[in-house]
Amino acid sequence: GGHGNRPALDRTAGRERLRRRFWACRESTAVRLGITVPELEQAQELGAGNYGVVFAVPALGENVLKVTADNLEANTVGLLLEWGEDKPPGIVKFHDIWQLGVCSVLPRTPAFTWTTRWQGHPPQRRRLRYLGPGAPYRPVWCVVRESLPDAWATLQARGARQGRLREALRKLFYWTVDRGIDWGLRRGVPRYSTGAVTEDSIRAELATIGGVHLLEALDWLMERGIDFGDFQKLANLGWREGTGLVIRDIGFASTVHEPGTPPPIVNPPRSW
């Protein structure tokens, strides 16, 4: 549940607004990172998606900085950082997350609203306004995480075929649906497998593409109430030598909460 509470940025315009909001907070961001503003300004953009922009900052060494407006990703990263236990190797290493403060509120910044399905018979759609920390503006977070190369680029260089990779991930998705039902995360969803897609068969197929740790990471997350189903998008996967496939961007991850409630929000910094 909760995917309906993840309104997208409006593509190019939304990404550019996200960049401007981030750079408006360069001073406080540099302080948080323990670097100088000129060092932060050496950042080079590695890529941008529907909800975030990733920067390589030379002063951060082996880590990268992601700026995201995805409330579900921020919530998941916040939980992973709060949990003291060791994480499976199939999950990228996160080091910090914080919410940008009032410096990110620019002139003409729109209020954060979204449409959600409301419980009822028949179900209704309602427009909700964000009332959490920093309201009424859409929160923006900075995430510091391990730098990992694209999984597909690495596998392709080793002679792998994308069709084989996608097929293995498709079957893994079927398996995660069934496991999600077992963990109580997917309600009212029919099971995919009828015995044809077993954990043993999935493990054997994933072993050929270095993806066994990915299965273990997904199961570990589901056991703790986090359902991440967007791993079929190859851009969300990275590659770590000695591990193989790794969940690199954990957007579109949800936790179970009541329909119609606001998106989960991590705690804001003191700057609010």
XYZ file of C-alpha atoms in Angstrom:
272
model
C 0.000 0.000 0.000
C 0.962 3.625 -0.352
C 2.046 3.776 -3.987
C -0.887 6.074 -4.730
C 0.626 8.589 -2.314
C 3.630 9.134 -4.554
C 2.745 11.965 -6.954
C 5.292 12.386 -9.717
C 7.237 15.487 -10.540
C 6.185 17.050 -13.827
C 9.152 15.667 -15.768
C 11.554 18.322 -17.050
C 10.015 21.272 -15.194
C 9.884 19.309 -11.945
C 13.495 18.192 -12.221
C 14.694 21.710 -12.906
C 12.737 23.015 -9.909
C 14.307 20.258 -7.787
C 17.782 21.316 -8.894
C 17.083 24.960 -8.084
C 15.709 24.089 -4.658
C 18.812 22.029 -3.916
C 21.324 24.654 -5.017
C 19.482 27.305 -3.030
C 20.570 25.303 0.046
C 24.222 24.889 -0.915
C 25.536 26.545 2.253
C 23.632 24.340 4.712
C 24.254 21.271 2.535
C 27.998 21.857 2.552
C 27.952 22.193 6.342
C 26.019 18.934 6.679
C 28.496 17.156 4.390
C 31.512 18.620 6.187
C 32.894 20.178 2.996
C 33.184 23.709 1.629
C 30.705 25.349 -0.735
C 33.320 25.430 -3.556
C 33.847 21.694 -3.055
C 30.101 21.112 -3.292
C 29.926 23.232 -6.436
C 32.321 20.782 -8.105
C 29.435 18.301 -8.152
C 28.644 16.716 -11.489
C 25.213 15.354 -12.274
C 25.239 11.610 -12.937
C 21.594 11.218 -13.833
C 18.026 12.318 -13.145
C 14.799 10.364 -12.830
C 11.175 11.190 -12.171
C 11.849 11.986 -8.497
C 15.522 12.646 -7.975
C 18.893 13.822 -9.212
C 22.204 12.101 -8.377
C 25.458 14.044 -8.066
C 29.063 12.902 -7.918
C 30.891 15.165 -5.464
C 34.676 14.610 -5.562
C 35.031 15.586 -1.894
C 32.711 12.717 -0.891
C 35.100 10.078 -2.186
C 33.340 6.780 -2.827
C 29.874 8.177 -2.034
C 27.341 10.110 -4.084
C 24.676 12.642 -3.159
C 21.087 12.084 -4.249
C 18.473 14.821 -4.059
C 14.986 13.342 -4.034
C 11.380 14.421 -3.753
C 10.176 10.832 -3.326
C 8.584 10.634 0.107
C 8.502 6.833 0.033
C 12.199 6.551 -0.786
C 13.028 9.025 1.972
C 10.938 7.083 4.468
C 12.638 3.801 3.561
C 16.149 5.258 3.712
C 15.302 6.834 7.063
C 14.189 3.472 8.425
C 17.306 1.702 7.142
C 19.516 4.281 8.837
C 17.564 4.007 12.099
C 17.924 0.232 12.254
C 21.201 -0.666 13.888
C 21.377 -4.201 12.571
C 23.599 -5.163 9.661
C 21.963 -4.839 6.261
C 22.124 -7.509 3.559
C 24.855 -6.953 0.947
C 22.159 -6.646 -1.729
C 21.200 -3.180 -0.437
C 23.347 -0.124 -1.189
C 25.065 1.391 1.837
C 23.314 4.556 3.033
C 25.202 7.030 5.207
C 22.934 10.020 5.823
C 19.590 11.613 4.997
C 18.173 15.008 5.835
C 15.364 17.231 4.695
C 16.192 20.562 3.103
C 14.969 23.487 5.163
C 13.338 26.821 4.391
C 16.153 27.671 1.975
C 14.510 25.249 -0.471
C 11.258 27.231 -0.558
C 11.632 29.407 -3.643
C 9.272 32.070 -4.988
C 6.236 30.476 -6.636
C 7.013 27.048 -5.142
C 3.701 25.195 -5.476
C 1.946 23.655 -2.505
C 2.285 19.873 -2.201
C -1.008 18.151 -2.994
C -1.875 14.710 -4.275
C -4.865 12.642 -5.262
C -5.541 9.449 -3.370
C -8.169 6.738 -3.354
C -10.385 7.039 -0.304
C -12.019 4.078 1.384
C -15.711 3.724 0.691
C -18.259 2.053 -1.514
C -17.641 2.905 -4.236
C -14.065 4.168 -3.604
C -13.652 7.893 -4.146
C -10.671 10.006 -5.145
C -9.834 13.019 -3.035
C -7.297 15.796 -3.358
C -5.197 16.089 -0.210
C -2.855 18.851 0.895
C 0.428 18.143 2.661
C 0.368 19.221 6.320
C 3.628 17.685 7.581
C 6.994 19.295 8.446
C 7.738 22.206 6.142
C 4.106 22.392 4.964
C 2.646 23.309 2.599
C 5.651 22.700 0.363
C 6.750 19.387 -1.042
C 9.669 18.100 1.076
C 13.056 17.578 -0.573
C 15.688 15.280 0.916
C 19.403 14.754 0.432
C 20.702 11.196 0.652
C 24.365 10.206 0.881
C 24.957 6.680 -0.322
C 27.610 4.381 -1.662
C 28.548 4.968 -5.296
C 27.830 1.946 -7.477
C 28.054 1.571 -11.262
C 25.001 0.659 -13.307
C 24.267 -3.043 -13.063
C 23.379 -3.469 -16.716
C 26.460 -1.631 -18.001
C 28.657 -3.932 -15.908
C 26.878 -7.104 -16.991
C 26.851 -6.008 -20.629
C 30.615 -5.508 -20.525
C 30.868 -9.107 -19.347
C 28.850 -10.414 -22.255
C 25.473 -10.789 -20.543
C 22.264 -10.591 -22.535
C 19.635 -8.106 -21.393
C 16.790 -10.455 -22.297
C 18.126 -13.043 -19.884
C 18.507 -10.463 -17.124
C 14.985 -9.120 -17.585
C 13.509 -12.602 -17.607
C 15.243 -13.460 -14.339
C 14.011 -10.221 -12.756
C 10.494 -10.863 -14.031
C 10.431 -14.269 -12.349
C 11.926 -12.746 -9.205
C 9.068 -10.258 -9.187
C 6.558 -13.119 -9.302
C 8.318 -14.684 -6.347
C 8.274 -11.409 -4.380
C 4.513 -11.084 -4.905
C 3.990 -14.454 -3.273
C 6.456 -13.654 -0.484
C 4.735 -10.323 0.057
C 1.475 -12.190 0.564
C 3.222 -14.488 3.052
C 4.556 -11.462 4.974
C 1.134 -9.778 4.957
C 2.247 -6.877 2.719
C 0.064 -7.653 -0.296
C -3.583 -8.060 0.502
C -6.197 -9.166 -1.963
C -3.555 -9.996 -4.569
C -3.628 -13.388 -6.336
C -0.559 -15.559 -6.136
C 1.564 -15.708 -9.252
C 3.314 -19.033 -8.833
C 1.652 -22.408 -8.961
C 4.807 -24.280 -8.124
C 6.619 -23.337 -11.340
C 8.390 -20.329 -9.818
C 10.068 -21.666 -6.689
C 12.764 -20.096 -4.579
C 15.234 -22.790 -5.642
C 14.579 -22.194 -9.335
C 14.832 -18.435 -8.897
C 18.098 -18.741 -6.986
C 19.575 -20.932 -9.711
C 18.596 -18.453 -12.416
C 19.809 -15.443 -10.455
C 23.137 -17.147 -9.763
C 23.948 -16.935 -13.486
C 23.706 -13.125 -13.388
C 25.063 -12.451 -9.904
C 21.643 -11.739 -8.429
C 21.307 -14.092 -5.465
C 21.989 -11.315 -2.938
C 19.169 -9.329 -4.531
C 16.664 -12.023 -3.605
C 17.922 -12.139 -0.039
C 17.731 -8.339 0.273
C 14.141 -8.232 -0.979
C 13.071 -10.920 1.474
C 14.867 -9.116 4.323
C 13.023 -5.890 3.484
C 9.641 -7.612 3.282
C 10.206 -9.282 6.637
C 10.559 -5.763 8.071
C 7.462 -4.388 6.369
C 9.029 -2.786 3.271
C 7.763 -3.852 -0.136
C 10.133 -2.820 -2.944
C 8.810 -3.891 -6.314
C 10.611 -1.546 -8.689
C 13.770 -3.614 -9.084
C 12.764 -4.590 -12.628
C 13.755 -1.056 -13.631
C 17.437 -1.631 -14.418
C 18.383 1.951 -13.509
C 17.507 1.130 -9.890
C 20.131 -1.614 -9.706
C 23.845 -1.205 -9.145
C 26.754 -3.616 -9.181
C 29.268 -4.230 -6.399
C 32.257 -6.460 -6.969
C 32.043 -9.459 -4.692
C 28.277 -9.032 -4.285
C 26.697 -8.680 -7.711
C 23.316 -7.039 -8.181
C 22.471 -4.459 -5.510
C 19.369 -2.337 -4.881
C 20.841 1.094 -5.566
C 17.781 3.343 -5.691
C 14.961 2.253 -3.433
C 12.220 4.542 -4.717
C 8.688 3.193 -5.110
C 9.116 1.300 -1.851
C 6.099 1.295 0.401
C 5.137 0.388 3.900
C 1.636 -0.639 4.874
C -0.507 2.240 6.062
C -4.154 3.185 5.840
C -5.438 4.454 2.465
C -5.951 8.195 2.404
C -3.339 8.980 5.041
C -0.462 11.350 4.208
C 2.736 9.874 2.770
C 5.243 8.727 5.397
C 7.682 11.517 6.174
C 11.071 11.255 7.889
C 11.880 13.639 10.717
C 12.896 17.128 9.543
C 16.154 18.848 10.543
C 16.274 21.712 13.015
C 16.382 24.184 10.118
C 12.622 24.105 9.870
